[in-house]
Amino acid sequence: MMQLYSLFDPVSGAQKLEQQGLTSHEIDVLEQNFLRYLFEVMKKSNFKIATDDEINVALSGQYLLNLPITVNESKLDNKLLKKYFEAHPFNDLPDFHDKYVIFRRGIGIDRTTDYFIMEKVDMLIARFWSYLLKKLRLDKLISKRPKRHGKKLDPKKDDDIKSEDCQDDVYERIRLENMPLSSGTLLSKTLIQEPTFDRIIVVYRRASSYSKQERGIFVKHFRNIPMADMEIVLPEKKNPGLTPMDWVKFLGTAIVGLVAVLSSLQAATTDLRVIGAILSTIGGYCVKTYFTFQQNLAAYQNMITQSMYDKQLDSGKGTLLHLCDDVIQQEVKEVMIAFFILMEQGKATRQ
């Protein structure tokens, strides 16, 4: 597996492929062989592919990263993994399985206590907006998140999924969006908690351009990822959008400016200098608001980058070596347990 990955390492693989002088068909066969070995190692290391249902549950709420994050799918290859899953079918694969695959292992818990004032204000604005849309009967036309439709579960896997669901339910989700907010809770410290994926590995390939065919395969390893913040491990993320508070500032500025201009125009004694002063003030505030938005977007991007830096364990060869070590340790443990059981039953021999 390590020898095969040296051909598809995003850093040095292209040079080695060029030195080997392989045809396009031969490279396709080698990369599928690498994926087959990788998935076998993942299985032996107790990693499982995150299913469509698990992704939907994980992304059904928000935790610390309250930002609208989406993937730029045009920058991701959709042939490599699609070809693999056509030859090796899996049940309940997520919609994005042809572009990237997420492996997960282990469940933990993360707790944070803070004031979360801005997050609470954003939540109040979101609730008011949702209430307004519901009253106007527009809530069905505008959805906050695009829903993924999961596939039917294989009855043979039903017991396994139920047992995992029970494990997940041990840890209760305590989120701001489910809390009753008042003037007292708005200014007081709040405890929130979220189940975490103990380990996550993401596999993907970037899309090829007209001038260059991408052959590199990215393998990234993360730790202690809160389920609701799983967006931070997604590849090729778009720049995050604005929060509800940002939109309120923008719309508030536009409404106040429009009202001020209309009031001035309807006045009996209209002074062009007054109108000019009002327009200049509004224009200056709009420019200030625009640059504030740009600063907020840069701050959000830095937040995502810092979160990834804190959570990422390794990538590429380092991740594969870690997986191989996990497999060796797992096999040694299984041998020791088997020998202990045989010894307890009096059936162990020197052979």
Coordinates of C-alpha atoms in Angstrom, one line a residue:
M1 CA 0.0 0.0 0.0
M2 CA 2.8 2.4 0.9
Q3 CA 4.6 1.7 -2.4
L4 CA 1.4 2.4 -4.4
Y5 CA 0.7 5.6 -2.5
S6 CA 4.1 6.9 -3.3
L7 CA 2.8 7.1 -6.9
F8 CA -0.3 9.1 -5.8
D9 CA 1.3 11.3 -3.2
P10 CA 0.0 14.9 -3.9
V11 CA 3.5 16.2 -3.3
S12 CA 5.9 13.9 -5.1
G13 CA 3.7 11.3 -6.9
A14 CA 3.4 13.1 -10.2
Q15 CA 7.2 13.0 -10.7
K16 CA 7.4 9.3 -9.9
L17 CA 4.5 8.5 -12.3
E18 CA 6.4 10.4 -15.0
Q19 CA 9.6 8.4 -14.2
Q20 CA 7.7 5.1 -14.4
G21 CA 6.4 5.8 -17.9
L22 CA 3.0 4.1 -17.2
T23 CA 0.0 4.4 -19.5
S24 CA -3.2 6.0 -18.4
H25 CA -4.9 2.6 -18.1
E26 CA -2.1 1.2 -16.0
I27 CA -2.3 4.2 -13.6
D28 CA -6.1 3.7 -13.3
V29 CA -5.6 0.1 -12.3
L30 CA -2.9 1.0 -9.7
E31 CA -5.0 3.7 -8.1
Q32 CA -8.0 1.3 -7.8
N33 CA -5.6 -1.3 -6.2
F34 CA -4.4 1.4 -3.8
L35 CA -8.0 2.2 -2.8
R36 CA -8.8 -1.5 -2.3
Y37 CA -5.8 -1.9 0.1
L38 CA -6.7 1.4 1.8
F39 CA -10.3 0.3 2.5
E40 CA -9.1 -3.0 3.8
V41 CA -6.8 -1.3 6.2
M42 CA -9.6 1.0 7.3
K43 CA -11.8 -2.0 8.1
K44 CA -9.1 -3.7 10.1
S45 CA -8.4 -0.5 12.0
N46 CA -12.1 -0.4 12.9
F47 CA -12.9 2.7 10.8
K48 CA -16.3 2.8 9.2
I49 CA -17.6 4.9 6.3
A50 CA -19.9 7.7 7.6
T51 CA -23.3 6.8 6.2
D52 CA -26.0 9.1 4.8
D53 CA -28.0 8.8 8.0
E54 CA -25.0 9.6 10.2
I55 CA -24.1 12.6 8.2
N56 CA -27.7 14.0 8.4
V57 CA -27.7 13.5 12.2
A58 CA -24.3 15.1 12.6
L59 CA -25.2 18.1 10.5
S60 CA -28.7 18.6 12.0
G61 CA -27.4 21.1 14.5
Q62 CA -24.7 23.7 15.4
Y63 CA -22.1 23.7 18.0
L64 CA -19.1 26.1 18.1
L65 CA -18.6 26.7 14.4
N66 CA -21.8 28.6 13.6
L67 CA -20.9 29.4 10.0
P68 CA -22.6 28.4 6.7
I69 CA -20.0 26.2 5.1
T70 CA -20.4 24.4 1.8
V71 CA -18.1 22.4 -0.5
N72 CA -17.0 23.7 -3.9
E73 CA -17.7 20.4 -5.6
S74 CA -16.4 21.7 -9.0
K75 CA -12.9 21.5 -7.5
L76 CA -13.3 17.8 -6.6
D77 CA -12.8 14.8 -8.9
N78 CA -15.9 12.6 -9.3
K79 CA -14.4 9.7 -11.2
L80 CA -11.9 8.0 -8.8
L81 CA -14.3 7.1 -6.0
K82 CA -17.3 6.6 -8.2
K83 CA -15.4 3.9 -10.1
Y84 CA -14.3 2.2 -6.8
F85 CA -17.8 2.1 -5.4
E86 CA -19.3 0.8 -8.6
A87 CA -16.9 -2.2 -8.2
H88 CA -17.3 -2.4 -4.4
P89 CA -20.9 -1.4 -3.5
F90 CA -21.7 -0.1 0.0
N91 CA -25.0 0.5 1.7
D92 CA -26.3 3.9 2.6
L93 CA -23.5 5.9 1.1
P94 CA -23.9 9.7 1.3
D95 CA -24.7 11.8 -1.8
F96 CA -21.1 13.0 -2.1
H97 CA -19.5 9.5 -2.1
D98 CA -18.3 10.0 -5.7
K99 CA -16.3 13.1 -4.7
Y100 CA -14.9 12.3 -1.2
V101 CA -15.4 9.7 1.5
I102 CA -15.4 10.2 5.3
F103 CA -14.3 7.4 7.6
R104 CA -15.0 7.7 11.4
R105 CA -14.0 5.7 14.5
G106 CA -15.0 6.1 18.1
I107 CA -17.4 8.4 19.9
G108 CA -16.5 10.9 22.6
I109 CA -17.9 14.1 24.2
D110 CA -16.9 17.8 24.1
R111 CA -18.2 20.3 26.6
T112 CA -17.8 24.1 26.5
T113 CA -18.9 26.8 29.0
D114 CA -19.0 30.4 27.9
Y115 CA -21.3 33.4 27.5
F116 CA -21.9 32.9 23.7
I117 CA -23.5 36.3 23.5
M118 CA -23.1 36.8 19.8
E119 CA -24.2 33.2 19.1
K120 CA -27.3 33.8 21.2
V121 CA -28.1 37.0 19.3
D122 CA -27.7 35.1 16.0
M123 CA -30.0 32.4 17.3
L124 CA -32.7 34.9 18.3
I125 CA -32.5 36.5 14.8
A126 CA -32.7 33.1 13.2
R127 CA -35.7 32.2 15.3
F128 CA -37.5 35.5 14.4
W129 CA -36.7 35.0 10.8
S130 CA -38.1 31.5 10.9
Y131 CA -41.2 32.7 12.7
L132 CA -41.7 35.4 10.0
L133 CA -41.3 33.0 7.2
K134 CA -43.8 30.6 8.8
K135 CA -46.3 33.4 9.2
L136 CA -45.9 34.3 5.6
R137 CA -46.0 30.6 4.6
L138 CA -42.6 30.9 2.9
D139 CA -40.9 28.4 5.2
K140 CA -41.3 25.5 2.8
L141 CA -39.7 27.5 -0.1
I142 CA -36.7 28.6 1.9
S143 CA -34.7 26.0 3.8
K144 CA -31.7 26.6 6.0
R145 CA -29.9 23.4 4.9
P146 CA -30.4 21.3 1.9
K147 CA -31.7 17.9 3.0
R148 CA -30.1 14.8 1.9
H149 CA -32.3 11.8 1.2
G150 CA -30.8 8.7 2.7
K151 CA -31.2 5.3 1.0
K152 CA -33.1 2.5 2.6
L153 CA -31.1 0.5 5.1
D154 CA -30.2 -3.1 4.5
P155 CA -32.3 -5.2 7.0
K156 CA -29.1 -7.3 7.6
K157 CA -27.4 -4.2 8.9
D158 CA -30.3 -3.0 11.0
D159 CA -29.0 -4.5 14.3
D160 CA -25.6 -3.0 13.8
I161 CA -27.0 0.5 13.2
K162 CA -29.3 0.2 16.2
S163 CA -26.4 -0.8 18.4
E164 CA -24.3 2.2 17.2
D165 CA -27.3 4.6 17.7
C166 CA -27.5 3.4 21.3
Q167 CA -23.9 4.2 21.7
D168 CA -24.4 7.7 20.3
D169 CA -27.4 8.4 22.5
V170 CA -25.4 7.9 25.6
Y171 CA -24.1 11.5 25.1
E172 CA -26.9 14.1 25.1
R173 CA -26.7 17.0 22.8
I174 CA -27.0 20.3 24.6
R175 CA -27.2 23.1 22.0
L176 CA -28.1 26.7 22.0
E177 CA -30.7 26.3 19.3
N178 CA -32.8 24.1 21.6
M179 CA -32.5 26.3 24.7
P180 CA -35.2 28.8 25.8
L181 CA -33.4 32.2 25.6
S182 CA -34.4 35.2 27.8
S183 CA -32.7 38.3 29.1
G184 CA -31.3 36.3 32.0
T185 CA -29.8 33.5 30.0
L186 CA -28.6 35.9 27.3
L187 CA -26.0 37.4 29.7
S188 CA -25.1 34.4 31.7
K189 CA -22.7 31.5 31.1
T190 CA -24.1 28.5 29.3
L191 CA -22.9 24.9 29.1
I192 CA -23.2 23.2 25.8
Q193 CA -22.0 19.7 24.8
E194 CA -21.8 17.7 21.7
P195 CA -20.8 14.1 20.8
T196 CA -17.6 13.9 18.9
F197 CA -16.1 11.5 16.4
D198 CA -12.9 10.4 18.0
R199 CA -11.1 9.9 14.7
I200 CA -12.0 11.0 11.2
I201 CA -10.2 10.3 7.9
V202 CA -11.1 12.1 4.7
V203 CA -10.1 10.7 1.3
Y204 CA -10.5 12.7 -1.9
R205 CA -8.8 13.9 -5.1
R206 CA -8.9 17.4 -6.6
A207 CA -10.5 17.9 -10.0
S208 CA -8.3 17.9 -13.1
S209 CA -7.8 21.0 -15.2
Y210 CA -7.6 21.4 -19.0
S211 CA -3.8 21.6 -18.8
K212 CA -3.1 19.1 -16.0
Q213 CA -4.6 15.7 -15.0
E214 CA -4.6 15.3 -11.2
R215 CA -3.5 11.9 -9.9
G216 CA -2.8 12.9 -6.3
I217 CA -5.0 11.3 -3.6
F218 CA -5.4 13.2 -0.4
V219 CA -5.7 11.3 2.9
K220 CA -6.3 13.6 5.9
H221 CA -6.6 12.5 9.6
F222 CA -8.5 14.5 12.2
R223 CA -9.3 14.0 15.9
N224 CA -12.1 14.9 18.3
I225 CA -14.4 16.4 15.8
P226 CA -17.8 17.6 17.2
M227 CA -20.5 16.0 15.1
A228 CA -22.3 19.4 14.5
D229 CA -19.0 21.0 13.4
M230 CA -18.0 18.2 11.0
E231 CA -17.9 20.8 8.2
I232 CA -14.4 21.7 9.2
V233 CA -13.1 18.4 7.8
L234 CA -14.7 18.8 4.4
P235 CA -12.4 19.3 1.4
E236 CA -12.2 22.4 -0.8
K237 CA -14.5 24.5 1.3
K238 CA -16.0 27.7 -0.1
N239 CA -15.5 30.9 1.7
P240 CA -18.0 31.0 4.6
G241 CA -21.1 33.2 4.2
L242 CA -22.4 35.9 6.5
T243 CA -24.2 35.2 9.8
P244 CA -27.7 36.5 10.7
M245 CA -26.2 39.4 12.6
D246 CA -24.2 40.5 9.6
W247 CA -27.3 40.4 7.4
V248 CA -29.3 42.4 10.0
K249 CA -26.6 45.1 10.0
F250 CA -26.7 45.2 6.2
L251 CA -30.5 45.3 5.8
G252 CA -30.8 47.8 8.7
T253 CA -28.4 50.2 7.0
A254 CA -30.3 49.9 3.7
I255 CA -33.7 50.5 5.3
V256 CA -32.6 53.4 7.4
G257 CA -30.9 55.1 4.4
L258 CA -34.0 54.5 2.2
V259 CA -36.3 56.0 4.8
A260 CA -34.1 59.0 5.3
V261 CA -33.9 59.8 1.6
L262 CA -37.6 59.4 1.1
S263 CA -38.4 61.6 4.1
S264 CA -36.1 64.3 2.7
L265 CA -37.7 64.1 -0.8
Q266 CA -41.2 64.4 0.6
A267 CA -40.4 67.4 2.8
A268 CA -42.0 70.7 1.7
T269 CA -38.6 72.6 1.7
T270 CA -36.2 70.2 0.1
D271 CA -32.6 71.3 0.3
L272 CA -30.2 69.6 -2.0
R273 CA -27.3 70.2 0.4
V274 CA -29.3 68.3 3.1
I275 CA -30.0 65.5 0.8
G276 CA -26.4 65.4 -0.3
A277 CA -25.2 65.3 3.3
I278 CA -27.6 62.4 4.1
L279 CA -26.5 60.5 1.0
S280 CA -22.9 61.0 1.9
T281 CA -23.4 59.8 5.4
I282 CA -25.3 56.8 4.2
G283 CA -22.7 56.1 1.6
G284 CA -19.9 56.3 4.1
Y285 CA -21.7 54.0 6.5
C286 CA -22.3 51.5 3.6
V287 CA -18.6 51.6 2.7
K288 CA -17.8 51.0 6.4
T289 CA -20.3 48.1 6.6
Y290 CA -18.8 46.6 3.4
F291 CA -15.2 46.6 4.8
T292 CA -16.6 45.3 8.1
F293 CA -18.1 42.4 6.2
Q294 CA -14.8 41.7 4.5
Q295 CA -13.1 41.7 7.9
N296 CA -15.7 39.3 9.2
L297 CA -15.3 36.9 6.3
A298 CA -11.5 37.0 6.8
A299 CA -12.0 36.3 10.5
Y300 CA -14.4 33.4 9.7
Q301 CA -11.8 31.9 7.3
N302 CA -9.1 32.2 10.0
M303 CA -11.4 30.5 12.4
I304 CA -11.9 27.6 10.1
T305 CA -8.2 27.4 9.4
Q306 CA -7.3 27.4 13.1
S307 CA -9.9 24.8 13.8
M308 CA -8.4 22.5 11.2
Y309 CA -4.9 23.1 12.4
D310 CA -5.9 22.2 16.0
K311 CA -7.9 19.1 14.9
Q312 CA -5.7 17.7 12.2
L313 CA -3.4 14.8 13.3
D314 CA -1.6 14.0 10.0
S315 CA -2.0 13.6 6.3
G316 CA -0.6 11.5 3.5
K317 CA 2.1 9.0 4.4
G318 CA 1.9 9.8 8.1
T319 CA -1.8 8.8 8.2
L320 CA -1.1 5.5 6.3
L321 CA 1.8 4.6 8.6
H322 CA -0.5 5.3 11.6
L323 CA -3.2 3.1 10.1
C324 CA -0.7 0.2 9.5
D325 CA 0.5 0.6 13.1
D326 CA -3.2 0.3 14.3
V327 CA -3.6 -2.8 12.3
I328 CA -0.5 -4.4 13.8
Q329 CA -1.6 -3.5 17.3
Q330 CA -5.1 -4.8 16.7
E331 CA -3.8 -8.2 15.4
V332 CA -1.4 -8.5 18.4
K333 CA -4.3 -7.8 20.8
E334 CA -6.5 -10.4 19.1
V335 CA -3.7 -13.0 19.3
M336 CA -3.1 -12.3 23.0
I337 CA -6.8 -12.5 23.8
A338 CA -7.2 -15.8 21.9
F339 CA -4.1 -17.2 23.7
F340 CA -5.5 -16.1 27.1
I341 CA -8.9 -17.8 26.4
L342 CA -7.2 -21.0 25.3
M343 CA -4.9 -20.9 28.4
E344 CA -7.9 -20.4 30.7
Q345 CA -9.6 -23.4 29.1
G346 CA -6.4 -25.5 29.4
K347 CA -6.0 -25.9 25.6
A348 CA -3.0 -23.7 25.1
T349 CA 0.2 -25.4 23.9
R350 CA 3.7 -24.1 23.1
Q351 CA 2.8 -24.5 19.4

